Amino acid sequence: MAVHTLTINDQLISARAGETILDAARDAGIHIPTLCHLEGVSDVGACRLCLVEIDGSNKLQPACVTEAAEGMVVHTHTEKLADYRRITVELLFAEGNHVCAVCVANDHCELQDMAVEVGMDHVRFPYQHPEREVDISHPQFGIDHNRCILCTRCVRVCDEIEGAHVWDVANRGSDTKIISGLNQPWGEVEACTSCGKCVDACPTGSIFHKGATVGSKQGDRQKLEFLINARTKGEWTR
């Protein structure tokens, strides 16, 4: 298998052919922030938190969907990237209705953790306070669109691992939203197998178990890893 040699943060590393900058960096122990990335499903570069600087390019590139190349020189943590990442997180908080004190994912929320990581202690942009619904028509689960950051993890995990494709993305711009079925109430979508993978994949408190209390939601990421290994490698033990 072909191997590329590249430099990330002045560290010379190797990457397999087809490997992304994010994968190569993680293999080398270099941390790059992510939110929409989820091990085991395809990457879409939705959140833009993994943007990196590449010498010779005047554009920031998402590390999760940019292939590592021979001789590439990458910078993952610069002052410019720090500013962009903080602005991105601020915009996510300003665009939705994220009230951590009454959220099922409080203290177990990847968006909350990311705010701490990028040093966001306040939002400089006007809050949009959109009017969004909460769908609790499913007998076991609910979705609070106020807390959705459109990472599409639920869409990809349901389509690529469960094979049900209950979730999808509708509309554009500020009207963009995650929908179930043909924009039906979740409880009316016959394709849903009630597996709960979307709950485990959700990085915030948007998709939750009904009856969950504040701070009680904890995603089981090992469950997804187990399922991926079971289906691809035949490893049916956990």
PDB file of C-alpha atoms in Angstrom:
ATOM      1  CA  MET A   1       0.000   0.000   0.000  1.00  0.00           C
ATOM      2  CA  ALA A   2       1.312   3.430  -0.943  1.00  0.00           C
ATOM      3  CA  VAL A   3       2.400   5.636   1.919  1.00  0.00           C
ATOM      4  CA  HIS A   4       2.598   9.418   1.929  1.00  0.00           C
ATOM      5  CA  THR A   5       4.969  11.444   4.067  1.00  0.00           C
ATOM      6  CA  LEU A   6       3.724  14.803   5.266  1.00  0.00           C
ATOM      7  CA  THR A   7       4.355  17.320   8.003  1.00  0.00           C
ATOM      8  CA  ILE A   8       1.780  18.262  10.627  1.00  0.00           C
ATOM      9  CA  ASN A   9       2.768  20.928  13.132  1.00  0.00           C
ATOM     10  CA  ASP A  10       6.452  20.465  12.261  1.00  0.00           C
ATOM     11  CA  GLN A  11       6.131  16.719  12.943  1.00  0.00           C
ATOM     12  CA  LEU A  12       7.029  14.372  10.102  1.00  0.00           C
ATOM     13  CA  ILE A  13       4.412  11.615   9.840  1.00  0.00           C
ATOM     14  CA  SER A  14       3.277   8.906   7.430  1.00  0.00           C
ATOM     15  CA  ALA A  15      -0.213   8.366   6.035  1.00  0.00           C
ATOM     16  CA  ARG A  16      -1.667   5.467   4.077  1.00  0.00           C
ATOM     17  CA  ALA A  17      -3.015   6.189   0.600  1.00  0.00           C
ATOM     18  CA  GLY A  18      -6.576   7.500   0.872  1.00  0.00           C
ATOM     19  CA  GLU A  19      -6.212   8.415   4.533  1.00  0.00           C
ATOM     20  CA  THR A  20      -7.506  11.837   5.531  1.00  0.00           C
ATOM     21  CA  ILE A  21      -5.493  14.478   7.350  1.00  0.00           C
ATOM     22  CA  LEU A  22      -7.677  13.855  10.420  1.00  0.00           C
ATOM     23  CA  ASP A  23      -6.949  10.120  10.425  1.00  0.00           C
ATOM     24  CA  ALA A  24      -3.242  10.678   9.860  1.00  0.00           C
ATOM     25  CA  ALA A  25      -3.099  13.262  12.643  1.00  0.00           C
ATOM     26  CA  ARG A  26      -4.910  11.002  15.100  1.00  0.00           C
ATOM     27  CA  ASP A  27      -2.643   8.087  14.245  1.00  0.00           C
ATOM     28  CA  ALA A  28       0.268  10.357  15.142  1.00  0.00           C
ATOM     29  CA  GLY A  29      -1.355  11.483  18.393  1.00  0.00           C
ATOM     30  CA  ILE A  30      -2.200  14.976  17.130  1.00  0.00           C
ATOM     31  CA  HIS A  31      -5.584  16.238  18.310  1.00  0.00           C
ATOM     32  CA  ILE A  32      -7.861  18.110  15.903  1.00  0.00           C
ATOM     33  CA  PRO A  33     -11.280  19.260  17.253  1.00  0.00           C
ATOM     34  CA  THR A  34     -14.376  17.691  15.636  1.00  0.00           C
ATOM     35  CA  LEU A  35     -18.122  17.579  16.171  1.00  0.00           C
ATOM     36  CA  CYS A  36     -19.703  16.070  13.057  1.00  0.00           C
ATOM     37  CA  HIS A  37     -17.039  13.349  12.741  1.00  0.00           C
ATOM     38  CA  LEU A  38     -18.118   9.933  14.055  1.00  0.00           C
ATOM     39  CA  GLU A  39     -15.960   6.831  13.875  1.00  0.00           C
ATOM     40  CA  GLY A  40     -17.490   4.184  11.614  1.00  0.00           C
ATOM     41  CA  VAL A  41     -19.596   6.405   9.361  1.00  0.00           C
ATOM     42  CA  SER A  42     -18.712   8.598   6.399  1.00  0.00           C
ATOM     43  CA  ASP A  43     -17.467  12.148   6.876  1.00  0.00           C
ATOM     44  CA  VAL A  44     -19.244  15.168   5.436  1.00  0.00           C
ATOM     45  CA  GLY A  45     -17.300  18.167   6.759  1.00  0.00           C
ATOM     46  CA  ALA A  46     -20.443  19.752   8.183  1.00  0.00           C
ATOM     47  CA  CYS A  47     -19.259  21.452  11.373  1.00  0.00           C
ATOM     48  CA  ARG A  48     -15.968  22.901   9.997  1.00  0.00           C
ATOM     49  CA  LEU A  49     -14.287  22.648  13.402  1.00  0.00           C
ATOM     50  CA  CYS A  50     -11.520  20.470  11.978  1.00  0.00           C
ATOM     51  CA  LEU A  51     -10.381  23.166   9.532  1.00  0.00           C
ATOM     52  CA  VAL A  52      -6.617  23.243   9.108  1.00  0.00           C
ATOM     53  CA  GLU A  53      -4.132  25.442   7.291  1.00  0.00           C
ATOM     54  CA  ILE A  54      -2.139  23.871   4.443  1.00  0.00           C
ATOM     55  CA  ASP A  55       0.933  25.595   3.030  1.00  0.00           C
ATOM     56  CA  GLY A  56       0.315  26.685  -0.550  1.00  0.00           C
ATOM     57  CA  SER A  57      -3.475  26.886  -0.154  1.00  0.00           C
ATOM     58  CA  ASN A  58      -5.267  30.167   0.503  1.00  0.00           C
ATOM     59  CA  LYS A  59      -8.317  28.311   1.866  1.00  0.00           C
ATOM     60  CA  LEU A  60      -8.794  26.515   5.147  1.00  0.00           C
ATOM     61  CA  GLN A  61      -9.514  22.834   4.520  1.00  0.00           C
ATOM     62  CA  PRO A  62     -11.606  20.407   6.612  1.00  0.00           C
ATOM     63  CA  ALA A  63      -9.228  17.706   7.862  1.00  0.00           C
ATOM     64  CA  CYS A  64     -11.943  15.028   7.945  1.00  0.00           C
ATOM     65  CA  VAL A  65     -12.551  15.073   4.175  1.00  0.00           C
ATOM     66  CA  THR A  66      -9.151  16.212   2.854  1.00  0.00           C
ATOM     67  CA  GLU A  67      -6.815  13.414   1.869  1.00  0.00           C
ATOM     68  CA  ALA A  68      -3.254  13.508   3.094  1.00  0.00           C
ATOM     69  CA  ALA A  69      -0.799  13.995   0.231  1.00  0.00           C
ATOM     70  CA  GLU A  70       2.913  13.564  -0.261  1.00  0.00           C
ATOM     71  CA  GLY A  71       4.902  16.570   0.981  1.00  0.00           C
ATOM     72  CA  MET A  72       1.876  18.325   2.432  1.00  0.00           C
ATOM     73  CA  VAL A  73       2.618  20.791   5.250  1.00  0.00           C
ATOM     74  CA  VAL A  74      -0.321  21.144   7.650  1.00  0.00           C
ATOM     75  CA  HIS A  75      -0.939  23.390  10.631  1.00  0.00           C
ATOM     76  CA  THR A  76      -3.733  22.368  13.002  1.00  0.00           C
ATOM     77  CA  HIS A  77      -3.465  24.938  15.772  1.00  0.00           C
ATOM     78  CA  THR A  78      -2.761  28.531  14.755  1.00  0.00           C
ATOM     79  CA  GLU A  79      -4.160  31.818  16.010  1.00  0.00           C
ATOM     80  CA  LYS A  80      -6.325  32.073  12.893  1.00  0.00           C
ATOM     81  CA  LEU A  81      -7.773  28.584  13.394  1.00  0.00           C
ATOM     82  CA  ALA A  82      -8.417  29.263  17.075  1.00  0.00           C
ATOM     83  CA  ASP A  83     -10.426  32.369  16.117  1.00  0.00           C
ATOM     84  CA  TYR A  84     -12.401  30.474  13.473  1.00  0.00           C
ATOM     85  CA  ARG A  85     -13.200  27.598  15.836  1.00  0.00           C
ATOM     86  CA  ARG A  86     -14.377  29.892  18.591  1.00  0.00           C
ATOM     87  CA  ILE A  87     -16.568  31.838  16.151  1.00  0.00           C
ATOM     88  CA  THR A  88     -18.020  28.564  14.837  1.00  0.00           C
ATOM     89  CA  VAL A  89     -19.002  27.418  18.325  1.00  0.00           C
ATOM     90  CA  GLU A  90     -20.413  30.844  19.191  1.00  0.00           C
ATOM     91  CA  LEU A  91     -22.573  30.751  16.059  1.00  0.00           C
ATOM     92  CA  LEU A  92     -23.876  27.291  16.962  1.00  0.00           C
ATOM     93  CA  PHE A  93     -24.940  28.578  20.371  1.00  0.00           C
ATOM     94  CA  ALA A  94     -26.445  31.761  18.898  1.00  0.00           C
ATOM     95  CA  GLU A  95     -28.348  29.956  16.137  1.00  0.00           C
ATOM     96  CA  GLY A  96     -30.150  27.405  18.335  1.00  0.00           C
ATOM     97  CA  ASN A  97     -31.742  27.429  21.763  1.00  0.00           C
ATOM     98  CA  HIS A  98     -29.058  25.862  23.931  1.00  0.00           C
ATOM     99  CA  VAL A  99     -29.905  26.230  27.608  1.00  0.00           C
ATOM    100  CA  CYS A 100     -27.500  23.839  29.327  1.00  0.00           C
ATOM    101  CA  ALA A 101     -29.076  24.110  32.779  1.00  0.00           C
ATOM    102  CA  VAL A 102     -32.249  22.319  31.612  1.00  0.00           C
ATOM    103  CA  CYS A 103     -30.735  19.933  29.054  1.00  0.00           C
ATOM    104  CA  VAL A 104     -30.647  16.133  29.345  1.00  0.00           C
ATOM    105  CA  ALA A 105     -27.051  16.184  28.064  1.00  0.00           C
ATOM    106  CA  ASN A 106     -25.718  18.782  30.502  1.00  0.00           C
ATOM    107  CA  ASP A 107     -22.173  17.764  31.521  1.00  0.00           C
ATOM    108  CA  HIS A 108     -22.279  14.990  28.866  1.00  0.00           C
ATOM    109  CA  CYS A 109     -22.538  17.274  25.836  1.00  0.00           C
ATOM    110  CA  GLU A 110     -19.888  17.428  23.112  1.00  0.00           C
ATOM    111  CA  LEU A 111     -20.932  20.961  22.126  1.00  0.00           C
ATOM    112  CA  GLN A 112     -20.536  22.063  25.735  1.00  0.00           C
ATOM    113  CA  ASP A 113     -17.118  20.371  25.894  1.00  0.00           C
ATOM    114  CA  MET A 114     -16.124  22.037  22.632  1.00  0.00           C
ATOM    115  CA  ALA A 115     -17.041  25.466  24.018  1.00  0.00           C
ATOM    116  CA  VAL A 116     -14.666  24.827  26.896  1.00  0.00           C
ATOM    117  CA  GLU A 117     -11.949  23.556  24.558  1.00  0.00           C
ATOM    118  CA  VAL A 118     -12.017  26.619  22.295  1.00  0.00           C
ATOM    119  CA  GLY A 119     -12.285  29.036  25.229  1.00  0.00           C
ATOM    120  CA  MET A 120     -15.805  30.271  24.530  1.00  0.00           C
ATOM    121  CA  ASP A 121     -17.194  31.829  27.712  1.00  0.00           C
ATOM    122  CA  HIS A 122     -19.757  34.128  26.055  1.00  0.00           C
ATOM    123  CA  VAL A 123     -21.453  34.705  22.705  1.00  0.00           C
ATOM    124  CA  ARG A 124     -20.760  37.939  20.822  1.00  0.00           C
ATOM    125  CA  PHE A 125     -23.519  37.464  18.233  1.00  0.00           C
ATOM    126  CA  PRO A 126     -27.257  38.176  18.555  1.00  0.00           C
ATOM    127  CA  TYR A 127     -29.227  35.106  19.637  1.00  0.00           C
ATOM    128  CA  GLN A 128     -31.709  34.014  16.987  1.00  0.00           C
ATOM    129  CA  HIS A 129     -34.167  32.298  19.376  1.00  0.00           C
ATOM    130  CA  PRO A 130     -35.865  30.316  16.577  1.00  0.00           C
ATOM    131  CA  GLU A 131     -39.277  28.758  17.194  1.00  0.00           C
ATOM    132  CA  ARG A 132     -38.640  25.025  16.883  1.00  0.00           C
ATOM    133  CA  GLU A 133     -40.656  22.023  17.922  1.00  0.00           C
ATOM    134  CA  VAL A 134     -40.022  19.060  20.176  1.00  0.00           C
ATOM    135  CA  ASP A 135     -41.226  15.744  18.720  1.00  0.00           C
ATOM    136  CA  ILE A 136     -42.027  13.131  21.371  1.00  0.00           C
ATOM    137  CA  SER A 137     -44.355  11.055  19.186  1.00  0.00           C
ATOM    138  CA  HIS A 138     -41.977   8.062  19.328  1.00  0.00           C
ATOM    139  CA  PRO A 139     -42.784   5.702  22.221  1.00  0.00           C
ATOM    140  CA  GLN A 140     -39.159   5.532  23.437  1.00  0.00           C
ATOM    141  CA  PHE A 141     -37.331   8.589  22.157  1.00  0.00           C
ATOM    142  CA  GLY A 142     -37.733  12.289  21.473  1.00  0.00           C
ATOM    143  CA  ILE A 143     -36.044  14.948  19.359  1.00  0.00           C
ATOM    144  CA  ASP A 144     -35.675  18.566  20.453  1.00  0.00           C
ATOM    145  CA  HIS A 145     -34.907  20.545  17.311  1.00  0.00           C
ATOM    146  CA  ASN A 146     -33.855  23.498  19.463  1.00  0.00           C
ATOM    147  CA  ARG A 147     -30.667  21.656  20.422  1.00  0.00           C
ATOM    148  CA  CYS A 148     -29.848  20.253  16.982  1.00  0.00           C
ATOM    149  CA  ILE A 149     -26.584  21.515  15.430  1.00  0.00           C
ATOM    150  CA  LEU A 150     -27.154  19.772  12.062  1.00  0.00           C
ATOM    151  CA  CYS A 151     -24.067  17.594  12.359  1.00  0.00           C
ATOM    152  CA  THR A 152     -26.079  14.834  10.560  1.00  0.00           C
ATOM    153  CA  ARG A 153     -24.563  12.092  12.701  1.00  0.00           C
ATOM    154  CA  CYS A 154     -28.084  10.687  13.216  1.00  0.00           C
ATOM    155  CA  VAL A 155     -28.705  10.692   9.461  1.00  0.00           C
ATOM    156  CA  ARG A 156     -25.479   8.852   8.681  1.00  0.00           C
ATOM    157  CA  VAL A 157     -25.593   6.320  11.510  1.00  0.00           C
ATOM    158  CA  CYS A 158     -29.208   5.393  10.718  1.00  0.00           C
ATOM    159  CA  ASP A 159     -28.461   5.054   7.005  1.00  0.00           C
ATOM    160  CA  GLU A 160     -25.001   3.486   7.048  1.00  0.00           C
ATOM    161  CA  ILE A 161     -25.078   1.273  10.155  1.00  0.00           C
ATOM    162  CA  GLU A 162     -28.739   0.506  10.818  1.00  0.00           C
ATOM    163  CA  GLY A 163     -29.775   0.666   7.161  1.00  0.00           C
ATOM    164  CA  ALA A 164     -33.148   2.213   8.005  1.00  0.00           C
ATOM    165  CA  HIS A 165     -32.619   5.788   6.705  1.00  0.00           C
ATOM    166  CA  VAL A 166     -35.263   7.250   8.998  1.00  0.00           C
ATOM    167  CA  TRP A 167     -33.522  10.636   9.149  1.00  0.00           C
ATOM    168  CA  ASP A 168     -32.768  13.179   6.462  1.00  0.00           C
ATOM    169  CA  VAL A 169     -32.089  16.889   5.992  1.00  0.00           C
ATOM    170  CA  ALA A 170     -34.766  19.246   4.661  1.00  0.00           C
ATOM    171  CA  ASN A 171     -34.875  22.890   3.582  1.00  0.00           C
ATOM    172  CA  ARG A 172     -32.013  25.370   3.319  1.00  0.00           C
ATOM    173  CA  GLY A 173     -30.381  28.193   5.236  1.00  0.00           C
ATOM    174  CA  SER A 174     -31.918  29.048   8.591  1.00  0.00           C
ATOM    175  CA  ASP A 175     -34.866  26.737   7.796  1.00  0.00           C
ATOM    176  CA  THR A 176     -32.638  23.668   7.503  1.00  0.00           C
ATOM    177  CA  LYS A 177     -33.767  20.890   9.826  1.00  0.00           C
ATOM    178  CA  ILE A 178     -33.471  17.184  10.465  1.00  0.00           C
ATOM    179  CA  ILE A 179     -36.651  15.357   9.492  1.00  0.00           C
ATOM    180  CA  SER A 180     -37.905  11.842  10.103  1.00  0.00           C
ATOM    181  CA  GLY A 181     -39.526   9.869   7.289  1.00  0.00           C
ATOM    182  CA  LEU A 182     -41.218  12.166   4.817  1.00  0.00           C
ATOM    183  CA  ASN A 183     -41.287  15.009   7.357  1.00  0.00           C
ATOM    184  CA  GLN A 184     -43.640  12.973   9.520  1.00  0.00           C
ATOM    185  CA  PRO A 185     -43.799  12.735  13.304  1.00  0.00           C
ATOM    186  CA  TRP A 186     -41.059  10.294  14.348  1.00  0.00           C
ATOM    187  CA  GLY A 187     -43.549   7.907  15.913  1.00  0.00           C
ATOM    188  CA  GLU A 188     -45.339   7.473  12.585  1.00  0.00           C
ATOM    189  CA  VAL A 189     -42.254   6.421  10.614  1.00  0.00           C
ATOM    190  CA  GLU A 190     -42.598   2.680  10.020  1.00  0.00           C
ATOM    191  CA  ALA A 191     -38.949   2.339   8.921  1.00  0.00           C
ATOM    192  CA  CYS A 192     -37.715   3.177  12.445  1.00  0.00           C
ATOM    193  CA  THR A 193     -36.459   0.052  14.223  1.00  0.00           C
ATOM    194  CA  SER A 194     -36.213   1.815  17.622  1.00  0.00           C
ATOM    195  CA  CYS A 195     -32.554   0.742  17.811  1.00  0.00           C
ATOM    196  CA  GLY A 196     -31.473   3.986  19.504  1.00  0.00           C
ATOM    197  CA  LYS A 197     -28.287   4.415  17.462  1.00  0.00           C
ATOM    198  CA  CYS A 198     -29.260   7.993  16.644  1.00  0.00           C
ATOM    199  CA  VAL A 199     -29.519   8.714  20.377  1.00  0.00           C
ATOM    200  CA  ASP A 200     -25.991   7.430  20.964  1.00  0.00           C
ATOM    201  CA  ALA A 201     -24.658   9.301  17.938  1.00  0.00           C
ATOM    202  CA  CYS A 202     -26.169  12.697  18.827  1.00  0.00           C
ATOM    203  CA  PRO A 203     -23.456  14.970  20.297  1.00  0.00           C
ATOM    204  CA  THR A 204     -25.942  17.197  22.138  1.00  0.00           C
ATOM    205  CA  GLY A 205     -29.244  16.698  23.947  1.00  0.00           C
ATOM    206  CA  SER A 206     -31.249  16.949  20.726  1.00  0.00           C
ATOM    207  CA  ILE A 207     -32.153  13.241  20.448  1.00  0.00           C
ATOM    208  CA  PHE A 208     -32.858  11.650  23.810  1.00  0.00           C
ATOM    209  CA  HIS A 209     -34.535   8.819  25.664  1.00  0.00           C
ATOM    210  CA  LYS A 210     -38.005   9.837  26.826  1.00  0.00           C
ATOM    211  CA  GLY A 211     -38.131  10.281  30.576  1.00  0.00           C
ATOM    212  CA  ALA A 212     -34.475  11.389  30.744  1.00  0.00           C
ATOM    213  CA  THR A 213     -33.804  14.041  33.335  1.00  0.00           C
ATOM    214  CA  VAL A 214     -31.406  16.995  33.263  1.00  0.00           C
ATOM    215  CA  GLY A 215     -27.811  15.779  32.850  1.00  0.00           C
ATOM    216  CA  SER A 216     -28.773  12.090  32.662  1.00  0.00           C
ATOM    217  CA  LYS A 217     -28.079  11.425  28.975  1.00  0.00           C
ATOM    218  CA  GLN A 218     -24.796   9.614  28.292  1.00  0.00           C
ATOM    219  CA  GLY A 219     -24.136   8.365  24.769  1.00  0.00           C
ATOM    220  CA  ASP A 220     -22.837   4.782  24.460  1.00  0.00           C
ATOM    221  CA  ARG A 221     -20.176   5.191  21.742  1.00  0.00           C
ATOM    222  CA  GLN A 222     -18.762   1.704  22.411  1.00  0.00           C
ATOM    223  CA  LYS A 223     -22.097   0.329  21.225  1.00  0.00           C
ATOM    224  CA  LEU A 224     -21.510   1.825  17.779  1.00  0.00           C
ATOM    225  CA  GLU A 225     -17.937   0.545  17.697  1.00  0.00           C
ATOM    226  CA  PHE A 226     -19.176  -2.923  18.659  1.00  0.00           C
ATOM    227  CA  LEU A 227     -21.754  -2.933  15.874  1.00  0.00           C
ATOM    228  CA  ILE A 228     -19.235  -1.800  13.273  1.00  0.00           C
ATOM    229  CA  ASN A 229     -16.736  -4.487  14.259  1.00  0.00           C
ATOM    230  CA  ALA A 230     -19.494  -7.094  14.407  1.00  0.00           C
ATOM    231  CA  ARG A 231     -20.623  -6.438  10.872  1.00  0.00           C
ATOM    232  CA  THR A 232     -17.260  -5.788   9.235  1.00  0.00           C
ATOM    233  CA  LYS A 233     -15.019  -8.208  11.142  1.00  0.00           C
ATOM    234  CA  GLY A 234     -17.491 -10.741  12.511  1.00  0.00           C
ATOM    235  CA  GLU A 235     -16.582  -9.862  16.108  1.00  0.00           C
ATOM    236  CA  TRP A 236     -19.814 -10.486  17.984  1.00  0.00           C
ATOM    237  CA  THR A 237     -18.524 -10.080  21.522  1.00  0.00           C
ATOM    238  CA  ARG A 238     -18.282  -6.877  23.514  1.00  0.00           C
TER     239      ARG A 238
END
